[in-house]
Amino acid sequence: MLDQYTYIFVIGTFFAMLDAYNNGANDVANAWATSVSSRSISYRQAMILGTIFEMLGAITVGARTADTIKNGIIPNSAFQGNAGVQMLAFTCALAAASTWVMWCTRHSAHVSSTYSLISAVAGVGVATVGASKVQWGWNNGKGLGAIFAGLGMAPVISGGFAATIFMLIKLVVHMRKNPVPWAVYTSPFFFLIAGTICTLSIVYKGSPKLGLNKKPAWYIAAVVLGTGGGLAILSAIFFVPYVQSKVIKKDRTVKWWMFILGPALLKRQAPADADVANVPNYAVVQEDEEEVSAARSLESGSDTDPKKTEMGIEPIHPPADNNEKNLVAGETNQATYKELMAQGQDRLHAKLLKKRGPIGWGMRTLRNNPMGPGQIYEFQNMKILLKRIPATITVGALYGLHYDIHAAQTGIAGTPEGARMQRVYDHAEKYPNEVEHTYSFVQILTACTASFAHGANDIGNSVGPWAVIYSAWHTGNAAASKAPVPVWQLAVLSAMISLGLITYGYNIMKVMGNKITYHSPSRGSSMEMGAAITVLVFSQFSLPVSTSMCITGATVGVGLCNGTLKAVNFQRVGLLLLSWIATIPIAGTLGGVLMGLVLNAPHFVAK
């Protein structure tokens, strides 16, 4: 055990946890942005489901991709048995990657944490053992050439899968004269697909500790098809009658728990006045009731003046010569872009101030206790600071729970972004809420599948280098890094991924989803299914691939199914591509420079 390098292990552990946190705040937030954007689930529900399935995916099938980053880029032989240098190398890689992704997340710049860490590891490898020892080529599917090939392949493949699934839904359901029954009765087929993919990801190769990859082919096929088919049968027995009563019979008295009645709901009579199905509104842009009522009261108050009506006084119009002056004055008084954005944020904060519970208390405490004049060490300011610190922590932890993600995605009216998103939405066909409601249940399953796939694939980003640091420190042997990744490391980092999604995921989610193209449950389920298939295919070949790239490619693919390029916000797509490409040289340079400075720093010995 390398006790003299315990401090390196501690620092490496901190940055591994920070990298996992940023992974959740950046990549996982993008993965769940599709479900939240289509209004199938709320942000709070995404937090709960994301936590569960991220940990399941990481613990059951996450060890294989961790091995690729751990041994496929810098071979263990390059370190010549020096475990201390190996620990330092992967600590610097984690520090560079986590710092870069954290900065990008803070500024709502969506990047790939997968490629950030891979680039940092490559940069550290150049600084440590030289460029010749880094596996730049294919290296049997484990070198940088194979990994970076996913940068071009994954979005295209994912877009193809997602577009194919959505076009199938479009042909079978959306193009029918009466699409609602078609949506209800074909839903078990999509449950079959989602259940099969999720089962396949566990059984086909499975976690090394489970030994599922040693089972015969007939066993694997039977379990996969049996689970997927069983889920489809259960959906036909319980889900179809429930949705039929709700959207076809338009029975408003059906409660969510009545799905357990199954076929008995087919005989249930709907109320005589059942004319409208009680389903949510899945439109992206929805009017704020408070703002609409305020605007109406303002209009009603300005249209009539009782005194002028009684006296019969006509409004006085300014002379024609003053029209130009009035026009200039009106343009001068128009709010700037920054002012419009600040007004939108102020409206959100005004709502939070009225809320009960911790978030309302925290917002009111910060408002009522501003820092006074003078330095922070003034006695009065120190007393105020003691009140602000717990309020700041509370607001920071709960702010995302109450953030209006849809308003941020659609943009603020009067801004260029708001006009751009309006043009994108105008070119996307809107489907009935009854049809979309059916696919909202399918999307919940596909979202969980995508989250499971993300946990299986992207947990390798942080746990691979951390496993190297731990095994080298624990055994004092660099070659010991070939050992399997401990399950407890997978569990700890998957928990950090979930924490990142819960506390800071909104900062990335607000610039994804509807920011690229119009979302709805039928579109969203297709996007997530296409991304999940792509991630699992790459994961089965032990190739780390960015889930964010897959879901973005799937989003663009489904957006193009509207039949026009105008239905996709290619400005946002271009910014994503720019951030992805910039990540490779920036993260690699940060890792290489940091490792070079530490490794070659002059050493002073006191005499």
Coordinates of C-alpha atoms in Angstrom, one line a residue:
M1 CA 0.0 0.0 0.0
L2 CA 1.4 3.4 -1.1
D3 CA 0.9 5.3 2.1
Q4 CA 3.2 8.1 0.9
Y5 CA 0.8 8.8 -2.0
T6 CA -2.4 8.8 0.0
Y7 CA -2.8 12.5 -0.7
I8 CA -2.9 11.7 -4.4
F9 CA -5.6 9.1 -3.9
V10 CA -7.6 11.6 -1.9
I11 CA -7.3 14.3 -4.5
G12 CA -8.1 11.8 -7.3
T13 CA -11.2 10.7 -5.4
F14 CA -12.4 14.3 -5.1
F15 CA -12.0 14.9 -8.9
A16 CA -13.5 11.6 -9.8
M17 CA -16.6 12.5 -7.8
L18 CA -16.6 16.0 -9.3
D19 CA -16.4 14.5 -12.8
A20 CA -19.3 12.2 -12.0
Y21 CA -21.3 15.1 -10.6
N22 CA -20.7 17.1 -13.8
N23 CA -21.6 14.0 -15.8
G24 CA -25.0 14.1 -14.2
A25 CA -25.5 17.8 -14.5
N26 CA -24.4 17.8 -18.2
D27 CA -24.9 14.5 -19.9
V28 CA -27.7 13.0 -17.8
A29 CA -29.6 16.3 -17.9
N30 CA -29.5 16.2 -21.7
A31 CA -30.7 12.6 -21.7
W32 CA -33.7 13.4 -19.6
A33 CA -34.4 16.8 -21.4
T34 CA -36.4 14.9 -24.0
S35 CA -38.9 13.5 -21.5
V36 CA -39.2 16.7 -19.6
S37 CA -39.5 18.8 -22.8
S38 CA -42.3 16.7 -24.1
R39 CA -44.1 17.0 -20.7
S40 CA -44.4 13.2 -20.3
I41 CA -42.8 13.6 -16.9
S42 CA -41.8 16.5 -14.6
Y43 CA -38.3 17.5 -13.7
R44 CA -38.9 16.0 -10.2
Q45 CA -40.0 12.7 -11.6
A46 CA -37.0 12.7 -13.8
M47 CA -34.8 13.1 -10.8
I48 CA -36.3 10.1 -9.0
L49 CA -36.3 7.8 -12.1
G50 CA -32.9 9.0 -13.1
T51 CA -31.4 8.1 -9.8
I52 CA -32.8 4.6 -9.8
F53 CA -31.9 3.6 -13.3
E54 CA -28.5 5.3 -13.5
M55 CA -27.4 3.2 -10.5
L56 CA -28.9 0.0 -11.9
G57 CA -27.2 0.5 -15.2
A58 CA -23.9 1.4 -13.6
I59 CA -23.8 -1.5 -11.2
T60 CA -25.0 -4.2 -13.5
V61 CA -23.2 -3.5 -16.8
G62 CA -21.0 -0.5 -16.1
A63 CA -17.7 -2.3 -15.6
R64 CA -16.9 -3.1 -19.2
T65 CA -16.7 0.5 -20.6
A66 CA -14.7 1.5 -17.5
D67 CA -12.1 -1.1 -18.6
T68 CA -11.7 0.6 -22.0
I69 CA -10.8 4.0 -20.6
K70 CA -8.7 2.4 -17.9
N71 CA -6.4 0.2 -20.2
G72 CA -7.2 1.0 -23.8
I73 CA -5.6 4.5 -24.2
I74 CA -2.4 4.3 -22.1
P75 CA -1.1 0.7 -21.8
N76 CA 0.0 -0.3 -18.3
S77 CA 3.4 -1.3 -19.6
A78 CA 4.1 2.3 -20.5
F79 CA 4.4 3.2 -16.8
Q80 CA 7.2 0.7 -16.3
G81 CA 5.7 -0.5 -13.0
N82 CA 5.7 3.0 -11.4
A83 CA 2.4 3.0 -9.6
G84 CA 2.9 6.5 -8.2
V85 CA 3.3 8.1 -11.6
Q86 CA 0.2 6.1 -12.8
M87 CA -1.8 7.5 -9.9
L88 CA -0.7 11.0 -10.7
A89 CA -1.4 10.7 -14.4
F90 CA -5.1 9.7 -13.9
T91 CA -5.6 12.2 -11.1
C92 CA -4.5 15.0 -13.5
A93 CA -6.8 13.6 -16.2
L94 CA -9.7 13.7 -13.9
A95 CA -8.8 17.2 -12.7
A96 CA -8.6 18.6 -16.2
A97 CA -11.8 16.9 -17.5
S98 CA -13.9 17.7 -14.5
T99 CA -12.8 21.4 -14.4
W100 CA -13.6 21.9 -18.1
V101 CA -17.0 20.2 -17.9
M102 CA -17.8 22.2 -14.7
W103 CA -17.0 25.5 -16.5
C104 CA -19.1 24.5 -19.5
T105 CA -22.0 23.5 -17.3
R106 CA -21.9 26.8 -15.4
H107 CA -22.2 28.7 -18.7
S108 CA -24.9 26.3 -20.1
A109 CA -22.6 25.0 -22.7
H110 CA -23.4 21.4 -23.4
V111 CA -20.3 19.2 -23.9
S112 CA -19.5 15.5 -23.8
S113 CA -18.0 14.4 -20.5
T114 CA -17.1 11.2 -22.2
Y115 CA -14.8 12.8 -24.8
S116 CA -13.6 15.4 -22.3
L117 CA -12.1 12.7 -20.1
I118 CA -10.8 10.6 -23.0
S119 CA -9.1 13.7 -24.4
A120 CA -7.6 14.5 -21.0
V121 CA -6.3 11.0 -20.6
A122 CA -4.7 11.2 -24.1
G123 CA -3.1 14.6 -23.1
V124 CA -1.8 13.2 -19.9
G125 CA -0.4 10.2 -21.7
V126 CA 1.6 12.4 -24.1
A127 CA 3.0 14.4 -21.1
T128 CA 3.8 11.2 -19.2
V129 CA 5.1 8.5 -21.5
G130 CA 5.3 10.3 -24.9
A131 CA 3.0 10.4 -27.9
S132 CA 4.4 7.2 -29.2
K133 CA 3.0 5.2 -26.3
V134 CA -0.6 6.5 -26.6
Q135 CA -2.9 4.2 -28.5
W136 CA -3.9 6.5 -31.3
G137 CA -5.1 3.8 -33.7
W138 CA -7.9 1.3 -33.6
N139 CA -6.1 -1.1 -31.1
N140 CA -8.7 -3.8 -31.5
G141 CA -11.6 -1.4 -30.9
K142 CA -10.1 0.1 -27.7
G143 CA -7.8 2.8 -29.0
L144 CA -8.4 6.5 -29.6
G145 CA -9.2 5.9 -33.2
A146 CA -12.1 3.6 -32.4
I147 CA -13.3 5.8 -29.6
F148 CA -13.3 9.0 -31.6
A149 CA -14.9 7.2 -34.5
G150 CA -18.0 7.3 -32.4
L151 CA -18.0 11.1 -32.6
G152 CA -19.1 10.9 -36.2
M153 CA -20.9 7.6 -36.1
A154 CA -23.0 7.8 -33.0
P155 CA -25.2 10.8 -33.9
V156 CA -25.8 9.6 -37.4
I157 CA -26.7 6.0 -36.3
S158 CA -28.9 7.3 -33.5
G159 CA -30.7 9.7 -35.8
G160 CA -31.3 6.9 -38.2
F161 CA -32.8 4.6 -35.5
A162 CA -34.9 7.4 -34.0
A163 CA -36.2 8.6 -37.4
T164 CA -37.1 5.0 -38.4
I165 CA -39.1 4.5 -35.2
F166 CA -40.9 7.8 -35.5
M167 CA -41.8 7.3 -39.2
L168 CA -43.3 3.9 -38.2
I169 CA -45.4 5.7 -35.6
K170 CA -46.3 8.3 -38.1
L171 CA -47.4 5.8 -40.8
V172 CA -49.2 3.5 -38.4
V173 CA -50.9 6.2 -36.2
H174 CA -50.5 9.9 -37.0
M175 CA -51.5 9.6 -40.7
R176 CA -54.8 7.8 -39.9
K177 CA -58.1 9.6 -40.0
N178 CA -58.9 8.5 -36.5
P179 CA -55.4 8.0 -34.9
V180 CA -56.5 7.6 -31.3
P181 CA -57.6 3.9 -31.5
W182 CA -54.5 3.1 -33.5
A183 CA -52.3 4.7 -30.8
V184 CA -54.0 2.7 -28.1
Y185 CA -54.0 -0.7 -29.7
T186 CA -50.4 -0.6 -31.1
S187 CA -48.8 0.6 -27.8
P188 CA -47.9 -3.0 -26.6
F189 CA -45.5 -3.3 -29.6
F190 CA -43.5 -0.3 -28.3
F191 CA -43.5 -1.8 -24.8
L192 CA -42.1 -4.9 -26.4
I193 CA -39.2 -3.0 -28.0
A194 CA -38.3 -1.1 -24.9
G195 CA -38.5 -4.1 -22.6
T196 CA -36.3 -6.2 -25.0
I197 CA -33.6 -3.5 -25.3
C198 CA -33.4 -3.1 -21.5
T199 CA -33.2 -6.8 -20.9
L200 CA -30.7 -7.4 -23.7
S201 CA -28.4 -4.8 -22.2
I202 CA -28.2 -6.9 -19.0
V203 CA -28.4 -10.4 -20.3
Y204 CA -26.4 -10.4 -23.5
K205 CA -23.1 -9.8 -21.8
G206 CA -24.1 -8.6 -18.4
S207 CA -21.8 -7.6 -15.5
P208 CA -18.7 -9.8 -15.3
K209 CA -19.6 -10.6 -11.7
L210 CA -23.0 -12.0 -12.7
G211 CA -21.5 -14.4 -15.3
L212 CA -24.4 -13.9 -17.7
N213 CA -22.2 -13.8 -20.7
K214 CA -21.3 -17.5 -20.1
K215 CA -24.8 -18.7 -20.6
P216 CA -25.7 -20.5 -23.8
A217 CA -27.3 -18.5 -26.7
W218 CA -30.7 -20.2 -26.4
Y219 CA -30.8 -19.1 -22.8
I220 CA -30.0 -15.5 -23.6
A221 CA -32.6 -15.4 -26.4
A222 CA -35.3 -17.0 -24.3
V223 CA -34.7 -14.5 -21.4
V224 CA -34.6 -11.5 -23.7
L225 CA -37.6 -12.3 -25.8
G226 CA -39.5 -13.7 -22.8
T227 CA -39.1 -10.5 -20.8
G228 CA -40.0 -8.2 -23.7
G229 CA -42.9 -10.4 -24.7
G230 CA -44.1 -10.6 -21.1
L231 CA -44.1 -6.8 -20.8
A232 CA -46.0 -6.5 -24.0
I233 CA -48.7 -9.0 -22.8
L234 CA -49.0 -7.2 -19.4
S235 CA -49.4 -3.9 -21.3
A236 CA -52.1 -5.4 -23.4
I237 CA -54.0 -6.8 -20.3
F238 CA -53.7 -3.8 -18.0
F239 CA -52.5 -0.7 -20.0
V240 CA -54.7 -0.9 -23.1
P241 CA -58.0 -1.1 -21.2
Y242 CA -57.0 1.7 -19.0
V243 CA -56.0 4.1 -21.8
Q244 CA -59.0 3.0 -23.9
S245 CA -61.4 4.1 -21.1
K246 CA -59.5 7.3 -20.7
V247 CA -59.0 8.5 -24.2
I248 CA -61.5 6.6 -26.4
K249 CA -64.4 6.4 -24.0
K250 CA -63.4 9.8 -22.5
D251 CA -64.3 8.6 -19.0
R252 CA -63.2 11.3 -16.6
T253 CA -63.9 9.2 -13.6
V254 CA -61.1 6.7 -14.3
K255 CA -58.3 7.1 -11.7
W256 CA -54.6 6.2 -12.2
W257 CA -54.8 3.2 -9.9
M258 CA -57.6 1.6 -11.9
F259 CA -55.2 0.0 -14.4
I260 CA -55.1 -2.9 -12.0
L261 CA -58.7 -3.7 -13.0
G262 CA -57.4 -4.7 -16.4
P263 CA -60.1 -6.2 -18.8
A264 CA -62.8 -5.2 -16.3
L265 CA -62.5 -1.6 -17.5
L266 CA -63.7 -2.7 -21.0
K267 CA -67.2 -3.2 -19.5
R268 CA -67.1 0.1 -17.6
Q269 CA -69.7 2.6 -18.8
A270 CA -68.5 6.2 -19.3
P271 CA -70.7 9.1 -18.0
A272 CA -73.4 10.2 -20.4
D273 CA -71.8 13.7 -20.7
A274 CA -68.3 12.3 -21.6
D275 CA -67.3 14.4 -24.6
V276 CA -63.8 15.5 -23.8
A277 CA -60.9 13.2 -22.7
N278 CA -59.3 14.2 -19.4
V279 CA -55.7 14.2 -20.6
P280 CA -52.9 16.8 -20.1
N281 CA -52.0 19.4 -22.6
Y282 CA -48.7 18.5 -24.2
A283 CA -48.3 21.7 -26.3
V284 CA -44.8 23.1 -25.9
V285 CA -45.9 26.7 -25.6
Q286 CA -48.7 27.2 -23.0
E287 CA -50.1 30.5 -21.7
D288 CA -49.3 31.4 -18.1
E289 CA -52.7 31.8 -16.4
E290 CA -51.4 34.6 -14.1
E291 CA -49.9 36.6 -16.9
V292 CA -53.0 36.2 -19.1
S293 CA -55.4 37.3 -16.4
A294 CA -53.2 40.3 -15.6
A295 CA -53.0 41.3 -19.2
R296 CA -56.8 41.0 -19.6
S297 CA -57.5 43.1 -16.5
L298 CA -55.0 45.7 -17.8
E299 CA -56.7 45.7 -21.2
S300 CA -60.2 46.0 -19.6
G301 CA -59.0 48.8 -17.4
S302 CA -57.5 50.8 -20.3
D303 CA -60.3 50.4 -22.8
T304 CA -62.9 52.4 -20.9
D305 CA -62.7 55.4 -18.6
P306 CA -66.0 56.0 -16.8
K307 CA -65.5 59.8 -16.4
K308 CA -64.7 60.3 -20.1
T309 CA -67.7 58.1 -21.1
E310 CA -70.1 60.0 -19.0
M311 CA -68.8 63.4 -20.2
G312 CA -68.6 62.3 -23.8
I313 CA -65.0 63.5 -24.2
E314 CA -63.2 62.1 -27.2
P315 CA -59.5 61.2 -26.8
I316 CA -57.1 63.8 -28.0
H317 CA -54.8 62.8 -30.8
P318 CA -51.4 64.4 -31.2
P319 CA -50.7 66.4 -34.4
A320 CA -49.3 64.6 -37.3
D321 CA -46.0 66.5 -37.0
N322 CA -45.3 64.8 -33.7
N323 CA -45.8 61.2 -35.0
E324 CA -42.1 60.9 -35.9
K325 CA -41.0 62.2 -32.5
N326 CA -43.4 59.8 -30.8
L327 CA -42.1 56.9 -32.8
V328 CA -38.5 57.7 -31.8
A329 CA -39.5 58.0 -28.2
G330 CA -41.3 54.7 -28.3
E331 CA -38.3 52.9 -29.8
T332 CA -36.1 54.5 -27.2
N333 CA -38.2 53.1 -24.4
Q334 CA -38.2 49.5 -25.8
A335 CA -36.5 47.0 -23.5
T336 CA -33.1 45.7 -24.6
Y337 CA -32.3 42.0 -24.9
K338 CA -30.7 41.9 -21.5
E339 CA -33.6 43.7 -19.9
L340 CA -36.1 41.2 -21.5
M341 CA -34.0 38.3 -20.1
A342 CA -33.9 39.9 -16.7
Q343 CA -37.6 40.5 -16.7
G344 CA -38.2 36.8 -17.4
Q345 CA -35.9 35.8 -14.5
D346 CA -37.6 38.3 -12.2
R347 CA -41.0 36.8 -13.0
L348 CA -39.7 33.3 -12.0
H349 CA -38.2 34.7 -8.8
A350 CA -41.5 36.5 -8.0
K351 CA -43.3 33.2 -8.1
L352 CA -40.7 31.5 -5.9
L353 CA -41.0 34.2 -3.3
K354 CA -44.7 33.4 -2.9
K355 CA -44.2 29.6 -2.5
R356 CA -44.4 27.9 0.9
G357 CA -41.7 25.6 2.1
P358 CA -37.9 25.7 2.1
I359 CA -37.5 27.4 -1.4
G360 CA -39.9 30.2 -0.5
W361 CA -38.2 30.7 2.9
G362 CA -34.8 30.8 1.2
M363 CA -35.8 33.3 -1.5
R364 CA -37.4 35.6 1.1
T365 CA -34.5 35.4 3.4
L366 CA -32.1 36.4 0.7
R367 CA -34.3 39.2 -0.4
N368 CA -34.9 40.6 3.1
N369 CA -31.2 40.3 4.2
P370 CA -29.1 42.0 1.6
M371 CA -25.4 42.6 2.3
G372 CA -24.9 46.0 3.9
P373 CA -22.2 48.7 3.1
G374 CA -18.6 48.0 3.9
Q375 CA -16.5 44.9 3.8
I376 CA -17.7 41.4 4.5
Y377 CA -15.8 41.3 7.8
E378 CA -17.9 44.2 9.2
F379 CA -19.8 42.9 12.2
Q380 CA -23.2 43.8 10.7
N381 CA -22.4 42.0 7.5
M382 CA -21.2 38.9 9.4
K383 CA -24.5 38.6 11.1
I384 CA -26.3 39.0 7.8
L385 CA -24.0 36.4 6.3
L386 CA -25.0 33.8 8.9
K387 CA -28.6 34.2 7.8
R388 CA -27.7 34.1 4.1
I389 CA -25.5 31.0 4.1
P390 CA -28.2 28.4 5.0
A391 CA -30.7 30.2 2.7
T392 CA -28.2 30.2 -0.2
I393 CA -27.6 26.5 0.3
T394 CA -31.3 25.8 0.4
V395 CA -32.0 27.8 -2.8
G396 CA -29.1 26.2 -4.6
A397 CA -30.3 22.7 -3.8
L398 CA -34.0 23.3 -4.6
Y399 CA -33.8 26.0 -7.4
G400 CA -33.9 23.4 -10.2
L401 CA -37.1 21.8 -8.8
H402 CA -39.0 25.0 -9.5
Y403 CA -37.2 26.2 -12.6
D404 CA -39.5 26.8 -15.6
I405 CA -37.6 24.7 -18.2
H406 CA -40.2 25.0 -20.9
A407 CA -40.2 28.8 -20.8
A408 CA -36.4 28.9 -21.0
Q409 CA -36.4 26.5 -24.0
T410 CA -39.1 28.4 -26.0
G411 CA -37.4 31.7 -25.4
I412 CA -38.8 35.1 -24.3
A413 CA -41.1 36.9 -26.6
G414 CA -39.4 39.9 -28.2
T415 CA -36.0 38.4 -28.3
P416 CA -34.2 36.9 -31.4
E417 CA -34.2 33.5 -29.7
G418 CA -38.0 33.7 -29.1
A419 CA -38.6 34.5 -32.7
R420 CA -36.3 31.7 -33.9
M421 CA -38.0 29.1 -31.8
Q422 CA -41.4 30.3 -33.0
R423 CA -40.3 29.7 -36.6
V424 CA -39.1 26.2 -35.6
Y425 CA -42.4 25.3 -33.9
D426 CA -44.5 26.6 -36.8
H427 CA -43.0 24.0 -39.1
A428 CA -43.7 21.1 -36.8
E429 CA -47.0 19.3 -37.1
K430 CA -49.0 19.1 -33.8
Y431 CA -50.9 15.9 -33.0
P432 CA -54.0 15.4 -30.7
N433 CA -53.3 15.3 -27.0
E434 CA -55.2 12.0 -26.8
V435 CA -52.6 10.3 -29.1
E436 CA -49.7 11.9 -27.3
H437 CA -51.0 10.8 -24.0
T438 CA -50.7 7.2 -25.0
Y439 CA -47.1 7.6 -26.0
S440 CA -46.3 9.5 -22.8
F441 CA -46.5 6.2 -20.9
V442 CA -44.2 4.6 -23.6
Q443 CA -41.8 7.4 -23.2
I444 CA -41.5 6.9 -19.5
L445 CA -40.3 3.4 -20.2
T446 CA -38.0 4.5 -23.0
A447 CA -36.6 7.3 -20.7
C448 CA -35.8 4.7 -18.0
T449 CA -34.2 2.5 -20.7
A450 CA -32.1 5.5 -21.9
S451 CA -31.1 6.3 -18.3
F452 CA -30.1 2.7 -17.7
A453 CA -28.1 2.7 -20.9
H454 CA -26.4 5.9 -19.8
G455 CA -25.5 4.4 -16.4
A456 CA -24.1 1.4 -18.2
N457 CA -22.0 3.4 -20.6
D458 CA -20.9 6.7 -19.1
I459 CA -20.1 5.5 -15.6
G460 CA -16.8 4.4 -17.2
N461 CA -15.8 8.0 -17.6
S462 CA -15.1 8.6 -13.9
V463 CA -14.8 5.1 -12.5
G464 CA -12.1 4.0 -15.0
P465 CA -9.4 6.4 -13.9
W466 CA -10.5 6.2 -10.3
A467 CA -10.2 2.5 -10.4
V468 CA -6.6 2.9 -11.6
I469 CA -5.8 5.3 -8.8
Y470 CA -7.4 3.1 -6.1
S471 CA -5.9 -0.2 -7.2
A472 CA -2.4 1.3 -7.7
W473 CA -2.6 3.0 -4.2
H474 CA -4.1 -0.1 -2.5
T475 CA -1.7 -2.7 -3.9
G476 CA 1.4 -0.6 -4.9
N477 CA 1.4 -2.3 -8.2
A478 CA 0.7 -0.6 -11.5
A479 CA -0.2 -3.8 -13.2
A480 CA -3.0 -4.4 -10.6
S481 CA -5.1 -1.8 -12.5
K482 CA -6.2 -4.6 -14.7
A483 CA -8.4 -5.9 -11.9
P484 CA -12.2 -5.6 -12.2
V485 CA -13.7 -2.4 -11.0
P486 CA -15.2 -2.8 -7.5
V487 CA -19.0 -2.5 -7.3
W488 CA -18.7 0.0 -4.5
Q489 CA -16.9 2.5 -6.8
L490 CA -19.7 2.1 -9.4
A491 CA -22.3 2.8 -6.7
V492 CA -20.6 5.9 -5.3
L493 CA -20.1 7.5 -8.6
S494 CA -23.5 6.7 -9.9
A495 CA -24.9 8.4 -6.8
M496 CA -22.8 11.5 -7.6
I497 CA -24.2 11.4 -11.2
S498 CA -27.7 11.5 -9.7
L499 CA -26.8 14.4 -7.4
G500 CA -25.6 16.4 -10.4
L501 CA -28.9 15.8 -12.2
I502 CA -30.9 16.8 -9.2
T503 CA -29.1 20.0 -8.2
Y504 CA -27.7 21.5 -11.4
G505 CA -29.2 19.6 -14.4
Y506 CA -31.7 22.4 -15.2
N507 CA -28.8 24.6 -16.3
I508 CA -28.2 22.3 -19.3
M509 CA -31.7 21.1 -19.8
K510 CA -32.9 24.6 -20.5
V511 CA -30.8 24.8 -23.7
M512 CA -31.7 21.3 -25.0
G513 CA -34.9 19.5 -25.9
N514 CA -37.3 22.0 -27.4
K515 CA -34.4 24.3 -28.1
I516 CA -33.5 22.0 -31.0
T517 CA -36.9 21.0 -32.4
Y518 CA -40.5 20.6 -31.3
H519 CA -41.0 17.8 -28.8
S520 CA -44.0 15.6 -28.0
P521 CA -44.4 12.2 -26.3
S522 CA -44.5 10.3 -29.6
R523 CA -41.4 12.2 -30.9
G524 CA -39.7 11.9 -27.5
S525 CA -40.2 8.2 -27.2
S526 CA -38.7 7.7 -30.7
M527 CA -35.7 9.9 -29.8
E528 CA -34.9 8.1 -26.6
M529 CA -35.4 4.6 -28.1
G530 CA -33.0 5.4 -31.0
A531 CA -30.4 6.8 -28.5
A532 CA -30.8 3.9 -26.2
I533 CA -30.3 1.3 -29.0
T534 CA -27.1 3.2 -30.2
V535 CA -25.6 3.5 -26.7
L536 CA -26.2 -0.2 -25.9
V537 CA -24.7 -1.3 -29.2
F538 CA -21.6 0.7 -28.5
S539 CA -21.5 -0.5 -24.9
Q540 CA -21.7 -4.1 -25.9
F541 CA -18.4 -3.6 -27.9
S542 CA -16.9 -1.8 -24.9
L543 CA -16.7 1.5 -26.8
P544 CA -17.4 4.6 -24.7
V545 CA -19.8 6.8 -26.6
S546 CA -21.4 10.1 -25.5
T547 CA -25.1 9.7 -24.6
S548 CA -25.5 13.4 -25.3
M549 CA -24.3 12.9 -28.9
C550 CA -26.7 10.0 -29.3
I551 CA -29.8 11.9 -28.0
T552 CA -28.9 15.0 -30.0
G553 CA -28.5 13.0 -33.2
A554 CA -31.8 11.3 -32.5
T555 CA -33.5 14.7 -31.8
V556 CA -32.3 16.1 -35.2
G557 CA -33.3 12.9 -37.0
V558 CA -36.9 13.0 -35.6
G559 CA -37.0 16.8 -36.3
L560 CA -36.2 16.2 -39.9
C561 CA -39.2 13.8 -40.1
N562 CA -41.4 17.0 -40.3
G563 CA -40.3 17.2 -43.9
T564 CA -38.4 20.5 -43.8
L565 CA -35.1 21.7 -42.5
K566 CA -36.8 24.7 -40.9
A567 CA -38.2 22.4 -38.2
V568 CA -34.7 22.1 -36.7
N569 CA -32.8 24.9 -34.9
F570 CA -29.5 24.4 -36.7
Q571 CA -28.0 27.3 -34.9
R572 CA -28.2 25.3 -31.6
V573 CA -27.0 22.2 -33.4
G574 CA -24.0 24.2 -34.7
L575 CA -23.2 25.4 -31.2
L576 CA -23.3 21.8 -29.9
L577 CA -20.9 20.6 -32.7
L578 CA -18.6 23.5 -31.9
S579 CA -18.5 22.7 -28.2
W580 CA -17.9 19.0 -28.9
I581 CA -15.0 19.6 -31.2
A582 CA -13.5 22.3 -28.9
T583 CA -13.6 19.8 -26.0
I584 CA -11.0 17.5 -27.6
P585 CA -8.1 20.0 -27.8
I586 CA -9.0 22.0 -24.7
A587 CA -9.4 19.0 -22.3
G588 CA -6.3 17.3 -23.8
T589 CA -4.2 20.4 -23.4
L590 CA -5.4 21.0 -19.9
G591 CA -4.5 17.4 -18.9
G592 CA -1.2 17.4 -20.6
V593 CA -0.1 20.8 -19.2
L594 CA -1.1 19.9 -15.7
M595 CA 0.7 16.6 -15.8
G596 CA 3.8 18.1 -17.4
L597 CA 4.0 20.8 -14.7
V598 CA 3.5 18.4 -11.8
L599 CA 5.7 15.6 -13.1
N600 CA 8.6 17.8 -14.1
A601 CA 8.4 20.4 -11.3
P602 CA 11.7 21.2 -9.6
H603 CA 12.1 19.6 -6.2
F604 CA 13.6 21.5 -3.3
V605 CA 15.2 19.5 -0.5
A606 CA 16.1 21.5 2.7
K607 CA 19.6 20.8 4.1

